[in-house]
């Protein structure tokens, strides 16, 4: 027997559901280790049994949801050990990606790095004054874009996919720091500027050092 082939409409529904669950996991609406029951999720988010199950499988592959032995799902844990492990993987992947990007990146890539840095600085000036859910999401998108742009010139889809996977796994920790007022935006501005200047100067070792300082501080480590 052949399985049902997903339609473009199915894919769209799953993408919308996944975005909603990612957001609520990141903001703690769906708590670490919380059991995720299909019917309850459908009542809150919509979709069919099939689309919700596919959504949970997608988030499981991303490391945000975990399949349990009883064939159910739960939100992954968010302990200090989890944070340290995510930090380890982020640093290894982003260092490799940045090194490759600086070897292969062209002037248009430098322009995109500058633009993403400018956008991040702009939103950080806003959230340093006040934060609500909308500005927190804008800030998170700007942080994600800056990190992704730094490694995009590595021209390795698998590397950039892994970078985004572990970046998204760190999202809960980063948003918690923001909402709890535990980020020093003056220090972040200096770290981001040092990273940008090293990239534009094509000083690889300085860039890697600046990247490690920035990512470590970004996760409150």
Short mmCIF file of C-alpha atoms in Angstrom, two decimals:
data_model
loop_
_atom_site.label_atom_id
_atom_site.label_comp_id
_atom_site.label_asym_id
_atom_site.label_seq_id
_atom_site.Cartn_x
_atom_site.Cartn_y
_atom_site.Cartn_z
CA UNK A 1 0.00 0.00 0.00
CA UNK A 2 1.15 3.50 -0.82
CA UNK A 3 0.77 6.38 1.62
CA UNK A 4 -1.19 9.50 0.76
CA UNK A 5 0.96 12.03 -1.03
CA UNK A 6 0.87 15.42 0.73
CA UNK A 7 -0.66 18.22 -1.30
CA UNK A 8 0.55 21.79 -1.52
CA UNK A 9 -2.40 22.73 0.70
CA UNK A 10 -1.31 20.15 3.30
CA UNK A 11 2.19 21.60 3.26
CA UNK A 12 0.83 25.11 3.78
CA UNK A 13 -1.31 24.06 6.74
CA UNK A 14 1.62 22.25 8.35
CA UNK A 15 3.88 25.28 7.83
CA UNK A 16 1.33 27.58 9.50
CA UNK A 17 0.81 25.19 12.41
CA UNK A 18 4.55 24.71 12.85
CA UNK A 19 5.13 28.47 12.97
CA UNK A 20 2.44 28.86 15.65
CA UNK A 21 3.80 26.03 17.80
CA UNK A 22 7.40 27.25 17.41
CA UNK A 23 6.31 30.67 18.64
CA UNK A 24 4.45 29.30 21.65
CA UNK A 25 7.29 26.94 22.57
CA UNK A 26 9.71 29.86 22.33
CA UNK A 27 7.55 32.10 24.52
CA UNK A 28 6.85 29.37 27.08
CA UNK A 29 3.13 29.10 26.33
CA UNK A 30 3.92 25.45 25.67
CA UNK A 31 6.23 24.64 28.56
CA UNK A 32 9.35 22.44 28.60
CA UNK A 33 8.42 18.75 29.01
CA UNK A 34 4.71 19.50 28.51
CA UNK A 35 2.80 16.64 26.89
CA UNK A 36 1.35 17.53 23.50
CA UNK A 37 -1.97 15.82 22.81
CA UNK A 38 -3.21 15.93 19.23
CA UNK A 39 -6.85 16.71 20.02
CA UNK A 40 -6.03 19.49 22.48
CA UNK A 41 -3.61 21.05 20.00
CA UNK A 42 -6.22 20.88 17.24
CA UNK A 43 -8.69 22.75 19.43
CA UNK A 44 -6.18 25.51 20.08
CA UNK A 45 -4.44 25.73 16.71
CA UNK A 46 -6.75 24.09 14.15
CA UNK A 47 -5.80 21.59 11.48
CA UNK A 48 -6.61 17.92 11.10
CA UNK A 49 -5.20 14.97 13.00
CA UNK A 50 -2.95 14.27 10.02
CA UNK A 51 -1.66 17.84 9.68
CA UNK A 52 -1.03 18.20 13.43
CA UNK A 53 0.83 14.91 13.55
CA UNK A 54 2.97 15.98 10.59
CA UNK A 55 3.62 19.29 12.35
CA UNK A 56 4.83 17.53 15.48
CA UNK A 57 7.05 15.26 13.43
CA UNK A 58 8.57 18.33 11.76
CA UNK A 59 9.20 20.02 15.11
CA UNK A 60 10.65 16.75 16.42
CA UNK A 61 13.18 16.76 13.57
CA UNK A 62 14.05 20.35 14.55
CA UNK A 63 14.63 19.34 18.16
CA UNK A 64 11.79 21.40 19.64
CA UNK A 65 9.47 18.45 20.25
CA UNK A 66 10.32 14.93 21.36
CA UNK A 67 8.47 11.70 20.56
CA UNK A 68 7.94 9.62 23.69
CA UNK A 69 8.06 5.85 24.07
CA UNK A 70 4.25 5.80 24.31
CA UNK A 71 4.04 7.24 20.78
CA UNK A 72 3.05 10.65 22.06
CA UNK A 73 4.86 13.95 21.91
CA UNK A 74 6.15 16.45 24.43
CA UNK A 75 8.02 19.74 24.35
CA UNK A 76 11.75 19.14 24.73
CA UNK A 77 13.38 20.01 28.03
CA UNK A 78 15.12 23.35 28.60
CA UNK A 79 17.68 22.69 31.32
CA UNK A 80 21.12 24.21 31.83
CA UNK A 81 22.60 21.03 30.37
CA UNK A 82 20.43 21.50 27.28
CA UNK A 83 21.63 25.08 26.97
CA UNK A 84 25.30 24.10 27.26
CA UNK A 85 24.86 21.41 24.61
CA UNK A 86 23.07 23.79 22.23
CA UNK A 87 25.78 26.39 22.79
CA UNK A 88 28.47 23.81 21.98
CA UNK A 89 26.79 22.87 18.70
CA UNK A 90 26.00 26.45 17.71
CA UNK A 91 29.58 27.55 18.23
CA UNK A 92 31.09 24.65 16.31
CA UNK A 93 28.77 25.08 13.33
CA UNK A 94 28.82 28.87 13.23
CA UNK A 95 32.60 29.04 13.54
CA UNK A 96 33.00 26.62 10.65
CA UNK A 97 30.38 28.46 8.61
CA UNK A 98 31.91 31.87 9.23
CA UNK A 99 35.40 30.67 8.38
CA UNK A 100 34.13 29.26 5.08
CA UNK A 101 32.04 32.35 4.38
CA UNK A 102 35.02 34.65 4.84
CA UNK A 103 37.01 32.55 2.38
CA UNK A 104 34.28 32.55 -0.25
CA UNK A 105 32.13 35.59 0.44
CA UNK A 106 31.99 38.41 -2.08
CA UNK A 107 31.19 42.12 -1.81
CA UNK A 108 27.40 41.60 -2.10
CA UNK A 109 27.64 39.20 0.86
CA UNK A 110 29.45 41.88 2.85
CA UNK A 111 26.60 44.24 1.98
CA UNK A 112 24.01 41.77 3.27
CA UNK A 113 25.99 41.31 6.51
CA UNK A 114 26.04 45.09 6.96
CA UNK A 115 22.31 45.38 6.23
CA UNK A 116 21.38 42.61 8.68
CA UNK A 117 23.60 44.22 11.33
CA UNK A 118 21.92 47.59 10.76
CA UNK A 119 18.46 46.02 11.11
CA UNK A 120 19.50 44.27 14.32
CA UNK A 121 20.91 47.44 15.84
CA UNK A 122 17.70 49.30 15.00
CA UNK A 123 15.40 46.77 16.70
CA UNK A 124 17.72 46.43 19.69
CA UNK A 125 17.42 50.15 20.29
CA UNK A 126 13.65 49.62 20.44
CA UNK A 127 13.57 46.56 22.70
CA UNK A 128 16.13 48.05 25.06
CA UNK A 129 13.43 50.60 25.96
CA UNK A 130 10.33 48.37 26.09
CA UNK A 131 9.34 44.86 25.04
CA UNK A 132 6.06 43.27 24.04
CA UNK A 133 5.39 40.06 22.12
CA UNK A 134 5.44 41.81 18.74
CA UNK A 135 8.76 43.59 19.28
CA UNK A 136 10.26 40.45 20.84
CA UNK A 137 9.42 38.53 17.67
CA UNK A 138 10.85 41.29 15.48
CA UNK A 139 14.02 41.21 17.56
CA UNK A 140 14.25 37.44 17.34
CA UNK A 141 13.88 37.55 13.55
CA UNK A 142 16.61 40.21 13.29
CA UNK A 143 18.97 38.14 15.48
CA UNK A 144 18.26 35.04 13.40
CA UNK A 145 18.82 36.91 10.13
CA UNK A 146 22.16 38.34 11.28
CA UNK A 147 23.39 34.90 12.37
CA UNK A 148 22.23 33.25 9.15
CA UNK A 149 23.73 35.94 6.92
CA UNK A 150 27.14 35.54 8.53
CA UNK A 151 27.37 31.94 7.31
CA UNK A 152 25.37 32.03 4.09
CA UNK A 153 28.45 32.60 1.90
CA UNK A 154 29.76 29.21 3.01
CA UNK A 155 27.48 27.91 0.23
CA UNK A 156 26.68 24.73 2.14
CA UNK A 157 22.94 24.05 2.42
CA UNK A 158 23.50 21.34 5.01
CA UNK A 159 25.67 23.57 7.17
CA UNK A 160 23.22 26.47 7.01
CA UNK A 161 20.37 24.07 7.76
CA UNK A 162 22.17 22.82 10.87
CA UNK A 163 23.01 26.38 11.89
CA UNK A 164 19.34 27.37 11.77
CA UNK A 165 18.28 24.19 13.57
CA UNK A 166 20.48 24.82 16.59
CA UNK A 167 19.81 28.55 16.46
CA UNK A 168 16.08 27.83 16.72
CA UNK A 169 16.67 25.42 19.59
CA UNK A 170 18.33 28.27 21.47
CA UNK A 171 15.38 30.59 20.87
CA UNK A 172 13.59 29.85 24.15
CA UNK A 173 16.65 30.73 26.20
CA UNK A 174 17.34 33.94 24.28
CA UNK A 175 13.74 35.19 24.48
CA UNK A 176 13.64 34.42 28.20
CA UNK A 177 16.72 36.59 28.73
CA UNK A 178 15.07 39.40 26.75
CA UNK A 179 11.75 39.29 28.56
CA UNK A 180 13.44 39.05 31.97
CA UNK A 181 15.59 42.12 31.23
CA UNK A 182 18.84 40.16 31.52
CA UNK A 183 20.51 41.36 28.31
CA UNK A 184 23.09 44.16 28.35
CA UNK A 185 22.42 45.93 25.06
CA UNK A 186 25.46 48.17 25.34
CA UNK A 187 27.73 45.13 25.53
CA UNK A 188 25.79 43.45 22.71
CA UNK A 189 26.27 46.52 20.51
CA UNK A 190 30.04 46.43 21.06
CA UNK A 191 30.20 42.70 20.38
CA UNK A 192 28.17 42.99 17.18
CA UNK A 193 30.27 45.92 15.98
CA UNK A 194 33.51 44.04 16.67
CA UNK A 195 32.20 41.05 14.76
CA UNK A 196 31.09 43.18 11.81
CA UNK A 197 34.40 45.04 11.62
CA UNK A 198 36.42 41.83 11.72
CA UNK A 199 34.30 40.31 8.96
CA UNK A 200 34.65 43.38 6.73
CA UNK A 201 38.40 43.47 7.40
CA UNK A 202 38.59 39.77 6.47
CA UNK A 203 40.38 39.13 9.76
CA UNK A 204 39.28 35.55 10.26
CA UNK A 205 40.76 34.92 13.69
CA UNK A 206 39.41 38.17 15.09
CA UNK A 207 36.00 37.39 13.59
CA UNK A 208 35.93 33.92 15.13
CA UNK A 209 36.90 35.32 18.54
CA UNK A 210 34.20 38.00 18.27
CA UNK A 211 31.65 35.40 17.17
CA UNK A 212 32.33 33.20 20.19
CA UNK A 213 31.98 36.15 22.58
CA UNK A 214 28.73 37.22 20.92
CA UNK A 215 27.10 33.78 20.78
CA UNK A 216 28.10 32.98 24.36
CA UNK A 217 26.64 36.25 25.63
CA UNK A 218 23.59 35.81 23.37
CA UNK A 219 22.65 32.73 25.39
CA UNK A 220 23.57 34.20 28.75
CA UNK A 221 26.50 31.83 29.25
#
